[in-house]
Coordinates of C-alpha atoms in Angstrom, one line a residue:
Chain N
M1 CA 0.0 0.0 0.0
E2 CA 1.4 3.4 -1.0
H3 CA 2.1 5.8 1.9
I4 CA -0.7 8.4 2.3
H5 CA 0.4 11.4 4.2
H6 CA -2.0 13.0 6.6
A7 CA -1.6 16.4 8.3
L8 CA -4.0 15.7 11.2
K9 CA -2.3 14.2 14.2
F10 CA -3.6 13.3 17.7
K11 CA -2.1 14.5 20.9
Y12 CA -2.8 11.6 23.2
D13 CA -1.7 13.5 26.3
L14 CA -4.5 16.0 25.8
C15 CA -7.1 13.5 24.5
I16 CA -9.8 12.5 27.1
G17 CA -11.1 9.7 24.9
C18 CA -14.5 11.3 24.3
S19 CA -14.8 9.8 20.8
H20 CA -16.5 12.9 19.3
C21 CA -14.0 12.7 16.5
T22 CA -15.1 9.2 15.8
S23 CA -18.7 10.3 15.5
V24 CA -18.2 13.1 13.0
C25 CA -15.8 11.5 10.6
P26 CA -17.5 11.5 7.1
T27 CA -15.4 8.5 6.0
C28 CA -15.6 6.5 9.2
A29 CA -11.8 6.6 9.5
I30 CA -11.5 6.8 13.3
H31 CA -12.2 4.2 16.0
V32 CA -11.2 4.1 19.6
E33 CA -8.7 1.7 21.2
D34 CA -7.2 1.9 24.6
G35 CA -9.0 5.2 25.3
H36 CA -7.7 7.0 22.2
P37 CA -8.6 7.6 18.6
I38 CA -6.9 5.5 16.0
L39 CA -6.8 6.8 12.4
D40 CA -7.3 4.6 9.4
A41 CA -4.8 6.2 7.0
N42 CA -6.6 4.7 3.9
R43 CA -9.9 6.2 4.8
C44 CA -8.9 9.7 6.1
I45 CA -9.4 12.5 3.6
D46 CA -7.9 15.3 5.8
C47 CA -11.2 17.2 5.9
G48 CA -10.6 18.3 9.5
M49 CA -14.1 17.6 10.8
C50 CA -12.5 15.8 13.8
Y51 CA -10.2 18.8 14.4
Q52 CA -13.2 21.1 14.5
T53 CA -15.2 19.0 16.9
C54 CA -12.4 18.1 19.4
P55 CA -13.3 19.7 22.7
M56 CA -9.8 19.3 24.1
N57 CA -7.8 20.7 21.1
A58 CA -6.1 17.4 21.1
I59 CA -5.8 17.2 17.3
Y60 CA -3.1 19.3 15.7
I61 CA -2.1 20.0 12.2
E62 CA 1.6 19.5 11.5
Q63 CA 3.5 22.2 9.8
D64 CA 7.1 22.8 8.9
D65 CA 9.4 24.7 11.3
F66 CA 9.0 28.4 10.4
E67 CA 12.8 28.8 10.9
T68 CA 13.4 26.8 7.7
I69 CA 12.5 29.8 5.7
Y70 CA 15.9 31.2 6.6
N71 CA 17.6 28.2 5.0
F72 CA 16.9 29.8 1.7
K73 CA 18.5 33.0 0.4
C74 CA 15.2 33.9 -1.3
P75 CA 12.3 32.7 0.8
V76 CA 8.9 33.3 -1.0
L77 CA 5.5 33.3 0.7
L78 CA 2.6 31.9 -1.3
V79 CA -0.5 33.0 0.5
P80 CA -4.2 32.3 -0.3
S81 CA -6.1 35.5 -0.8
I82 CA -8.4 34.5 2.0
F83 CA -5.5 35.2 4.4
S84 CA -6.1 39.0 4.5
A85 CA -9.8 38.4 5.2
Q86 CA -8.7 37.0 8.6
F87 CA -7.8 40.5 9.8
P88 CA -10.2 43.2 11.0
E89 CA -11.3 45.4 8.1
K90 CA -9.3 48.4 9.2
V91 CA -6.0 46.5 8.8
S92 CA -4.9 47.4 5.3
Q93 CA -3.5 45.0 2.6
R94 CA -0.3 47.1 2.6
A95 CA 0.2 46.7 6.4
I96 CA -0.3 42.9 6.1
L97 CA 2.1 42.7 3.2
S98 CA 4.7 44.8 5.0
A99 CA 4.5 42.7 8.1
I100 CA 5.1 39.6 6.0
Y101 CA 8.2 41.2 4.5
H102 CA 9.2 42.1 8.0
L103 CA 9.2 38.4 9.0
G104 CA 11.9 37.8 6.4
F105 CA 10.2 36.9 3.1
K106 CA 11.7 38.4 -0.1
Y107 CA 8.6 38.0 -2.2
V108 CA 4.9 37.5 -1.5
Y109 CA 2.5 36.1 -4.0
E110 CA -1.2 35.3 -3.7
V111 CA -2.2 31.7 -4.7
E112 CA -5.0 32.9 -6.9
K113 CA -2.7 34.8 -9.1
S114 CA -2.8 31.9 -11.6
V115 CA -6.6 31.8 -11.7
D116 CA -6.6 34.1 -14.7
V117 CA -4.7 31.4 -16.6
L118 CA -6.4 28.4 -15.1
K119 CA -9.9 29.5 -15.9
E120 CA -9.2 29.4 -19.6
V121 CA -8.1 25.8 -19.3
I122 CA -11.2 24.9 -17.3
N123 CA -13.4 26.7 -19.9
D124 CA -11.7 24.8 -22.7
K125 CA -12.4 21.5 -20.9
V126 CA -16.1 22.4 -20.3
K127 CA -16.5 23.2 -24.0
D128 CA -14.7 19.9 -25.0
E129 CA -17.4 17.5 -26.1
S130 CA -15.2 14.4 -25.6
A131 CA -14.4 15.2 -22.0
E132 CA -16.1 13.0 -19.3
K133 CA -18.9 15.1 -17.8
P134 CA -19.5 16.5 -15.3
I135 CA -15.9 17.7 -14.9
I136 CA -15.2 17.7 -11.2
S137 CA -12.9 20.4 -9.9
T138 CA -9.7 19.4 -8.1
F139 CA -9.3 22.7 -6.3
C140 CA -10.2 21.1 -2.9
P141 CA -7.8 18.3 -2.1
A142 CA -10.2 16.8 0.5
I143 CA -12.7 16.3 -2.3
V144 CA -10.2 14.6 -4.5
R145 CA -9.4 12.2 -1.7
L146 CA -13.1 11.7 -0.9
I147 CA -13.7 10.7 -4.5
Q148 CA -10.7 8.3 -4.4
V149 CA -12.0 6.5 -1.4
K150 CA -15.7 6.8 -1.6
Y151 CA -16.6 7.4 -5.2
P152 CA -14.0 5.5 -7.2
S153 CA -16.3 5.4 -10.3
L154 CA -16.0 9.2 -10.5
V155 CA -12.1 9.5 -10.6
D156 CA -12.3 9.8 -14.4
N157 CA -14.4 13.0 -14.0
L158 CA -11.7 14.8 -12.0
L159 CA -10.1 17.7 -13.7
L160 CA -6.5 16.7 -14.2
T161 CA -5.0 20.1 -13.9
K162 CA -2.8 21.6 -11.2
P163 CA -4.7 23.7 -8.7
P164 CA -3.9 27.4 -8.5
L165 CA -1.4 26.8 -5.7
D166 CA 0.9 24.7 -7.9
V167 CA 0.4 26.8 -11.1
T168 CA 1.4 29.9 -9.2
A169 CA 4.4 28.1 -7.7
L170 CA 5.5 27.1 -11.2
Y171 CA 5.3 30.7 -12.3
I172 CA 7.2 32.0 -9.3
R173 CA 10.2 29.7 -10.0
E174 CA 10.2 30.6 -13.7
V175 CA 10.0 34.3 -13.1
L176 CA 12.6 34.5 -10.3
V177 CA 15.1 32.4 -12.2
E178 CA 14.7 34.8 -15.1
R179 CA 15.4 37.7 -12.7
G180 CA 18.7 36.0 -11.8
V181 CA 17.9 34.2 -8.6
A182 CA 19.7 30.9 -8.3
P183 CA 17.1 28.0 -8.4
E184 CA 18.5 26.5 -5.2
D185 CA 18.1 29.8 -3.4
I186 CA 14.3 29.9 -4.0
G187 CA 12.3 28.4 -1.1
I188 CA 8.5 28.6 -1.7
F189 CA 6.4 28.5 1.5
Y190 CA 2.7 27.9 1.3
V191 CA 0.3 29.2 3.8
A192 CA -2.4 26.5 4.3
P193 CA -6.0 27.3 5.3
C194 CA -6.7 23.6 6.0
A195 CA -5.2 20.2 6.7
A196 CA -6.2 18.8 3.2
K197 CA -4.0 21.4 1.4
I198 CA -1.0 20.4 3.6
A199 CA -1.6 16.7 2.9
A200 CA -1.8 17.5 -0.8
V201 CA 1.5 19.3 -0.7
K202 CA 3.2 16.5 1.3
S203 CA 1.8 13.7 -0.8
P204 CA 0.3 15.1 -4.0
V205 CA -2.3 13.0 -5.9
G206 CA -1.4 12.4 -9.5
E207 CA 2.0 14.0 -9.1
E208 CA 5.5 12.8 -8.0
K209 CA 6.5 15.7 -6.0
S210 CA 5.2 19.2 -5.1
N211 CA 6.9 22.4 -6.1
I212 CA 6.4 23.7 -2.5
D213 CA 9.4 23.7 -0.1
G214 CA 7.5 24.1 3.1
V215 CA 4.0 24.7 4.6
I216 CA 3.0 27.2 7.3
N217 CA -0.4 26.9 9.0
M218 CA -2.6 29.9 8.3
N219 CA -3.6 30.6 11.9
Y220 CA 0.1 30.4 12.9
L221 CA 1.0 33.0 10.4
Y222 CA -2.0 35.1 11.2
N223 CA -0.9 35.3 14.9
K224 CA 2.7 36.1 13.8
V225 CA 1.7 38.8 11.4
F226 CA -1.0 40.3 13.6
R227 CA 1.6 40.7 16.4
V228 CA 4.0 42.5 14.1
I229 CA 1.1 44.8 13.1
K230 CA -0.1 45.4 16.6
Q231 CA 3.4 46.2 17.8
G232 CA 4.0 48.4 14.8
V233 CA 7.5 47.2 14.3
Y234 CA 7.4 46.9 10.5
T235 CA 8.1 49.6 7.9
L236 CA 5.3 50.3 5.6
R237 CA 6.5 49.2 2.1
E238 CA 5.7 51.4 -0.9
D239 CA 6.8 48.8 -3.5
E240 CA 4.6 45.7 -3.9
F241 CA 7.0 43.5 -5.9
D242 CA 4.8 41.1 -7.6
F243 CA 1.9 41.4 -5.2
H244 CA -0.4 43.0 -7.8
P245 CA -4.0 43.2 -6.8
L246 CA -6.1 40.3 -8.1
S247 CA -9.1 40.5 -10.3
K248 CA -12.5 40.4 -8.6
N249 CA -13.2 36.8 -9.7
S250 CA -9.8 35.6 -8.6
I251 CA -10.5 37.0 -5.1
L252 CA -13.9 35.2 -5.1
W253 CA -12.4 32.0 -6.4
S254 CA -11.9 30.2 -3.0
L255 CA -15.4 31.1 -1.8
T256 CA -18.4 29.0 -2.7
G257 CA -19.4 29.6 -6.3
G258 CA -16.1 31.2 -7.1
E259 CA -15.0 28.7 -9.7
I260 CA -18.2 28.5 -11.6
K261 CA -18.4 32.3 -11.7
D262 CA -15.7 32.0 -14.3
I263 CA -17.5 29.5 -16.5
P264 CA -20.1 31.4 -18.6
T265 CA -21.2 28.4 -20.6
G266 CA -22.9 25.1 -19.7
R267 CA -24.6 23.9 -16.5
N268 CA -22.4 24.2 -13.5
L269 CA -23.0 23.7 -9.8
A270 CA -21.2 24.7 -6.7
I271 CA -21.6 22.6 -3.5
D272 CA -19.9 23.1 -0.2
E273 CA -19.6 21.1 3.0
V274 CA -18.5 17.5 2.9
H275 CA -21.8 15.9 3.8
N276 CA -23.6 17.9 1.2
V277 CA -21.0 16.9 -1.4
S278 CA -21.3 13.2 -0.4
A279 CA -25.1 13.4 -0.8
F280 CA -24.7 14.9 -4.2
L281 CA -22.0 12.4 -5.4
D282 CA -24.3 9.6 -4.2
K283 CA -26.9 10.9 -6.5
L284 CA -24.5 11.5 -9.3
E285 CA -23.3 7.9 -9.1
N286 CA -26.9 6.6 -9.2
E287 CA -28.4 8.7 -11.9
D288 CA -27.1 9.7 -15.2
L289 CA -26.8 13.4 -14.5
D290 CA -24.8 13.9 -17.7
D291 CA -26.2 17.2 -18.5
I292 CA -24.1 18.8 -15.8
D293 CA -20.9 20.2 -17.2
F294 CA -18.9 21.2 -14.2
L295 CA -19.0 20.6 -10.4
E296 CA -17.2 22.9 -8.0
L297 CA -17.1 20.8 -4.8
R298 CA -15.6 22.0 -1.5
A299 CA -15.2 20.1 1.8
C300 CA -15.7 23.0 4.1
D301 CA -18.9 24.9 4.7
E302 CA -18.3 28.4 3.1
S303 CA -15.4 26.8 1.2
C304 CA -12.0 28.1 2.2
A305 CA -13.5 30.8 4.4
G306 CA -14.4 27.8 6.6
G307 CA -11.0 26.2 6.5
I308 CA -10.0 24.8 9.8
L309 CA -6.9 26.9 10.0
C310 CA -8.8 30.2 9.5
A311 CA -8.8 32.5 12.4
G312 CA -12.3 33.5 12.9
N313 CA -15.9 33.0 11.9
R314 CA -16.4 31.7 8.4
F315 CA -19.3 34.0 7.5
L316 CA -17.4 37.1 8.6
I317 CA -14.3 36.0 6.7
A318 CA -16.4 35.4 3.6
E319 CA -18.0 38.8 3.9
R320 CA -14.7 40.6 4.2
Q321 CA -13.4 38.6 1.2
R322 CA -16.5 39.7 -0.9
K323 CA -16.0 43.3 0.1
R324 CA -12.4 43.2 -1.0
A325 CA -13.5 41.6 -4.3
K326 CA -16.1 44.4 -4.9
Q327 CA -13.4 47.0 -5.1
R328 CA -11.6 45.2 -8.0
P329 CA -12.4 45.0 -11.7
K330 CA -13.7 41.7 -13.1
T331 CA -10.6 41.0 -15.2
V332 CA -7.0 42.3 -15.2
T333 CA -4.5 43.0 -18.0
P334 CA -1.1 41.3 -18.5
Q335 CA 0.4 44.6 -17.2
E336 CA -1.4 44.2 -13.9
N337 CA -1.0 40.4 -13.7
N338 CA 2.4 39.4 -15.1
I339 CA 1.4 35.7 -15.0
L340 CA -0.7 36.2 -18.1
N341 CA 2.6 36.7 -20.0
Y342 CA 3.6 33.2 -19.1
K343 CA 0.3 31.6 -20.2
D344 CA 1.8 29.2 -22.8
Y345 CA 4.5 28.0 -20.5
L346 CA 2.1 27.3 -17.7
K347 CA -0.5 25.7 -19.9
D348 CA 2.2 23.3 -21.2
N349 CA 3.1 22.3 -17.6
M350 CA -0.3 22.2 -16.0
A351 CA -1.4 18.6 -16.5
V352 CA -1.2 16.1 -13.7
G353 CA -1.2 12.3 -13.9
E354 CA -4.3 10.1 -13.5
V355 CA -5.9 9.9 -10.1
Q356 CA -6.1 6.3 -8.8
P357 CA -9.1 5.1 -7.0
R358 CA -8.5 3.4 -3.6
S359 CA -12.0 2.3 -2.5
M360 CA -12.5 2.2 1.2
D361 CA -15.8 0.2 0.9
K362 CA -14.1 -2.8 -0.7
L363 CA -14.2 -5.6 1.8
D364 CA -11.5 -7.7 0.1
D365 CA -9.5 -7.8 -3.1
N366 CA -11.0 -11.2 -4.0
I367 CA -14.7 -10.9 -4.9
S368 CA -15.6 -14.3 -3.4
V369 CA -14.0 -13.5 -0.1
A370 CA -15.6 -10.0 -0.2
M371 CA -19.0 -11.7 -0.8
R372 CA -18.5 -14.0 2.2
K373 CA -17.5 -11.1 4.3
M374 CA -20.4 -9.0 3.2
K375 CA -22.8 -11.8 4.1
K376 CA -21.2 -11.9 7.5
V377 CA -21.4 -8.1 8.0
F378 CA -25.2 -8.3 7.1
E379 CA -25.8 -11.0 9.6
I380 CA -23.8 -9.4 12.4
T381 CA -25.3 -5.9 11.8
N382 CA -28.8 -7.5 12.0
D383 CA -28.1 -8.9 15.4
L384 CA -26.6 -5.6 16.7
P385 CA -28.9 -3.0 18.3
K386 CA -28.3 -0.4 15.6
V387 CA -28.3 2.5 18.1
D388 CA -24.7 3.5 17.0
C389 CA -23.8 4.4 20.5
R390 CA -20.0 4.1 19.9
I391 CA -19.4 2.2 23.2
C392 CA -17.7 -0.5 21.1
G393 CA -15.3 2.2 19.9
Y394 CA -16.7 2.3 16.4
Q395 CA -18.8 4.9 14.7
T396 CA -21.7 2.6 13.9
C397 CA -22.9 -0.9 14.5
K398 CA -22.1 -1.6 10.9
A399 CA -18.6 -0.3 11.3
L400 CA -18.1 -2.7 14.3
A401 CA -19.5 -5.6 12.2
E402 CA -17.0 -4.8 9.4
A403 CA -14.2 -4.7 11.9
V404 CA -15.3 -8.0 13.4
V405 CA -15.4 -9.6 10.0
N406 CA -11.9 -8.3 9.3
N407 CA -10.6 -9.7 12.6
Q408 CA -9.9 -6.2 13.9
A409 CA -12.5 -6.2 16.7
D410 CA -14.3 -8.5 19.1
I411 CA -18.1 -8.6 18.8
R412 CA -18.2 -8.6 22.6
Q413 CA -17.1 -4.9 22.5
C414 CA -20.8 -4.2 22.0
I415 CA -22.4 -3.4 25.3
F416 CA -25.7 -4.9 24.3
V417 CA -24.0 -8.2 23.3
Q418 CA -22.2 -8.1 26.7
R419 CA -25.6 -7.9 28.5
I420 CA -27.0 -10.7 26.5
L421 CA -24.0 -12.9 27.1
E422 CA -24.1 -12.1 30.8
Q423 CA -27.7 -13.4 31.0
T424 CA -26.6 -16.8 29.7
D425 CA -23.4 -16.9 31.8
K426 CA -21.2 -16.8 28.8
L427 CA -19.4 -13.7 30.0
T428 CA -18.4 -12.7 33.5
T429 CA -18.3 -9.1 34.7
A430 CA -14.5 -9.4 34.9
E431 CA -14.3 -10.4 31.3
A432 CA -16.7 -7.7 30.1
L433 CA -14.6 -5.1 32.1
K434 CA -11.5 -6.3 30.4
I435 CA -13.0 -5.9 27.0
T436 CA -14.3 -2.5 27.8
K437 CA -10.9 -1.4 29.1
K438 CA -9.3 -2.5 25.9
V439 CA -11.5 0.0 24.1
W440 CA -11.7 2.9 26.6
G441 CA -8.6 2.4 28.7
E442 CA -8.3 1.8 32.4
V443 CA -9.5 5.2 33.8
K444 CA -13.1 5.4 32.5
V445 CA -14.2 2.2 34.2
D446 CA -11.8 2.3 37.2
K447 CA -14.0 2.2 40.4
D448 CA -11.4 4.3 42.3
S449 CA -11.6 7.1 39.9
I450 CA -15.1 8.0 41.0
K451 CA -14.8 10.8 43.5
H452 CA -17.9 12.8 43.6
L453 CA -20.7 10.6 42.5
D454 CA -22.8 9.1 45.3
L455 CA -23.1 5.5 44.2
E456 CA -23.9 4.0 47.6
Chain P
M1 CA -26.8 -13.2 -1.8
H2 CA -30.4 -12.6 -2.4
F3 CA -32.4 -9.4 -1.7
E4 CA -35.9 -8.2 -2.3
Y5 CA -37.1 -4.6 -2.5
N6 CA -40.6 -3.2 -2.9
V7 CA -41.3 -0.3 -5.2
E8 CA -44.5 1.8 -5.1
G9 CA -45.9 3.1 -8.3
G10 CA -46.0 6.9 -8.3
D11 CA -43.4 7.3 -5.5
F12 CA -40.8 9.4 -7.4
T13 CA -39.3 10.7 -4.2
N14 CA -38.0 7.2 -3.4
A15 CA -37.2 6.1 -6.9
G16 CA -33.5 5.1 -7.0
T17 CA -33.4 3.6 -3.5
T18 CA -32.8 0.1 -4.8
S19 CA -30.1 1.1 -7.3
S20 CA -28.4 3.0 -4.5
K21 CA -28.4 -0.1 -2.2
V22 CA -27.2 -2.3 -5.0
K23 CA -24.5 0.1 -5.8
K24 CA -23.3 0.2 -2.2
M25 CA -23.0 -3.6 -2.1
M26 CA -21.2 -3.8 -5.4
K27 CA -18.7 -1.3 -4.1
Q28 CA -18.1 -3.4 -1.0
L29 CA -17.5 -6.4 -3.2
G30 CA -14.9 -4.4 -5.1
V31 CA -16.6 -4.8 -8.5
D32 CA -15.0 -2.8 -11.3
P33 CA -16.4 0.8 -11.0
A34 CA -17.3 0.8 -14.7
I35 CA -19.5 -2.3 -14.2
V36 CA -21.1 -0.8 -11.1
K37 CA -21.9 2.3 -13.1
R38 CA -23.5 0.3 -15.9
T39 CA -25.6 -1.8 -13.5
V40 CA -26.8 1.2 -11.6
V41 CA -27.8 3.1 -14.8
A42 CA -29.7 0.1 -16.1
L43 CA -31.4 -0.6 -12.8
Y44 CA -32.2 3.0 -12.1
E45 CA -33.9 3.3 -15.5
A46 CA -35.9 0.1 -14.8
E47 CA -36.8 1.2 -11.3
V48 CA -38.1 4.5 -12.5
N49 CA -40.1 2.8 -15.1
I50 CA -42.0 0.9 -12.4
V51 CA -42.6 4.2 -10.5
A52 CA -43.7 6.0 -13.6
H53 CA -45.9 3.4 -15.2
A54 CA -46.8 0.5 -12.9
Y55 CA -48.9 0.2 -9.8
R56 CA -46.3 -1.5 -7.7
G57 CA -43.4 -3.9 -8.2
V58 CA -40.8 -6.1 -6.6
I59 CA -37.1 -6.1 -7.4
Y60 CA -35.2 -9.3 -6.8
V61 CA -31.4 -8.9 -6.7
D62 CA -29.0 -11.9 -6.8
L63 CA -25.4 -11.1 -6.2
E64 CA -22.9 -13.8 -7.0
D65 CA -19.2 -14.0 -7.2
T66 CA -19.2 -13.4 -10.9
S67 CA -22.4 -11.6 -11.7
V68 CA -25.4 -9.6 -10.6
S69 CA -28.9 -10.7 -11.7
I70 CA -31.8 -8.3 -11.2
K71 CA -35.4 -9.2 -11.8
L72 CA -38.0 -6.5 -11.7
V73 CA -41.6 -7.7 -11.6
D74 CA -44.3 -5.2 -11.8
E75 CA -48.1 -5.1 -11.7
G76 CA -49.1 -2.6 -14.3
P77 CA -50.4 -1.8 -17.8
G78 CA -47.7 -3.9 -19.6
I79 CA -46.0 -3.2 -23.0
P80 CA -48.0 -4.1 -26.1
D81 CA -45.1 -4.5 -28.5
I82 CA -41.8 -5.1 -26.8
N83 CA -39.7 -5.3 -30.0
Q84 CA -41.0 -1.8 -30.9
A85 CA -40.3 -0.5 -27.4
M86 CA -36.7 -1.8 -27.7
Q87 CA -36.1 0.4 -30.7
K88 CA -34.2 3.7 -30.1
G89 CA -36.5 6.6 -30.3
Y90 CA -39.8 4.6 -30.2
S91 CA -42.1 6.2 -27.7
T92 CA -45.8 6.3 -26.9
A93 CA -45.4 9.7 -25.2
S94 CA -47.5 12.6 -26.4
P95 CA -45.7 15.6 -28.0
E96 CA -46.3 17.7 -24.9
V97 CA -44.6 15.1 -22.7
R98 CA -41.7 14.8 -25.2
E99 CA -41.3 18.6 -25.2
M100 CA -40.5 18.4 -21.5
G101 CA -37.7 16.0 -22.2
F102 CA -39.5 12.8 -21.2
G103 CA -40.5 9.8 -23.3
A104 CA -37.6 10.1 -25.7
G105 CA -37.8 6.4 -26.4
M106 CA -34.4 5.7 -24.9
G107 CA -35.5 3.9 -21.8
L108 CA -35.2 0.3 -22.9
P109 CA -32.4 0.9 -25.4
N110 CA -30.4 2.6 -22.6
M111 CA -31.0 -0.4 -20.3
Q112 CA -29.9 -2.7 -23.1
S113 CA -26.7 -0.9 -23.7
N114 CA -25.9 -1.0 -20.0
S115 CA -26.6 -4.7 -19.4
D116 CA -24.8 -7.8 -20.6
K117 CA -28.2 -9.6 -20.8
L118 CA -31.6 -8.0 -20.9
T119 CA -34.9 -9.8 -21.0
V120 CA -38.2 -8.1 -21.1
N121 CA -41.5 -10.0 -20.9
S122 CA -44.9 -8.3 -20.6
V123 CA -48.6 -9.1 -20.5
V124 CA -50.9 -6.2 -21.4
G125 CA -53.1 -5.4 -18.4
K126 CA -51.1 -7.5 -16.1
G127 CA -47.5 -6.3 -15.9
T128 CA -43.9 -6.4 -17.0
T129 CA -40.9 -8.4 -16.0
V130 CA -37.4 -7.1 -16.7
E131 CA -34.3 -9.1 -16.1
I132 CA -30.9 -7.5 -16.1
V133 CA -27.7 -9.6 -15.8
N134 CA -24.2 -8.1 -15.7
Y135 CA -21.0 -10.1 -15.4
F136 CA -18.0 -9.0 -13.4

């Protein structure tokens, strides 16, 4: 099995074993063992639902050490346009930019700089009669992974084009080398609004290696930049280097509906939030909805404004982003956005390899074995209470049944099964306790840990 | 494995429930996504036919190691001339209905192109039986 990188990690020292993460996971990738969540690397799509729900902040998102930017003579920051919408409205773009330079970056580019080029490629694809429709956007990496694991029949619909992040990185390298910067001196650091984007940089789908040298979490940079601004230690820069203002549509691109705004022809839909997307893809798989041309699908509610590394309320961030967009013209000229002068080079280097499905539903590689297992799963699920209480450590009764069939769990982890077995003397209290402790750890069922409850 | 599902005539809201369930199982078995797609398209079409034209029906699904066989038995008006109905573009729909994009005469031909074996039997005034077989 290929190694799949995940940006979400658990801090067991902070985890209280509440299993909220288990319950919200849209791909059923988390179960509890020994009082802590265990992640199934093949199922996780890095959507971050678990991160958002964790009451203990016991899930963190790994990032590269910020200090590594100083390993490069020419550190470049690649920042999504949503970054500036994190700040209160009175904080100017120029102040944010100056503070970033103050931190040591030589150049700053916005990710969506390449949207002006990318949208042409998308429109060509939408007009292409031979393309598999609907074309599904690959902008949101959590969606790409969702389709790989849950909707393998739809991988051929994925747009095999680099997302804005990678196209802009391609441009940055090209333009800086032209300006005489040595290639080895260029270090491109990407500011990620979510875990999925980090995972996509660390193990890109359909590509060998990413063009990005390091990843910085958006809320980390927000705090760092805001502190510089608050303390007023930066010098306001007059020059903007390549940080030319984006077009209106490029600013709106990462919000819900942003991509399809740039597609004037055909029937195009924008759907956000992972459960909404799942429901739609279920429908798409069932029915022949071939009159839809393009699907913009985003894992987060309010798209990137709802990214789990955003600092603040998603609706306020989206509102600020829209306000910023309103002040800009719909399109920009090559004089305003230099990337348009590199259109041909970028278009030639924009394709990515095929995306491979890796179905999470498949019970076995051998159909006969899978059939036997499926039968067993049905039988076990039928006998289980179907209350999905998670006391067994799994998200649902069916998930427990599947784990049992795959020899990963004991059916006696079910509290209802325990009660039934106890009635027929097939399970002692001591044995039941041992099983429960294997799932929830020692503490939760330790009789000495009760201090305030009056159980007499 | 054998399954049975009931379909109510006129219940468009729930049309597609059976194809959705069959799809889920085929995915669990690890059947080639292209075959899953074909099966679901054919079954969905057949399922909607019951909802649109019959009073009620039962769908029998047999999943084997190498194939899926689906038998849809409905109580309904039946099809007077099956050979005609199998022809692309043949439709009994009125111009008004066609104008809305329905009754294009592609239902049965579409099912045929998405199944390895398709058998249609019908008795006018009694009902129609459709059998779809796809091999893995």
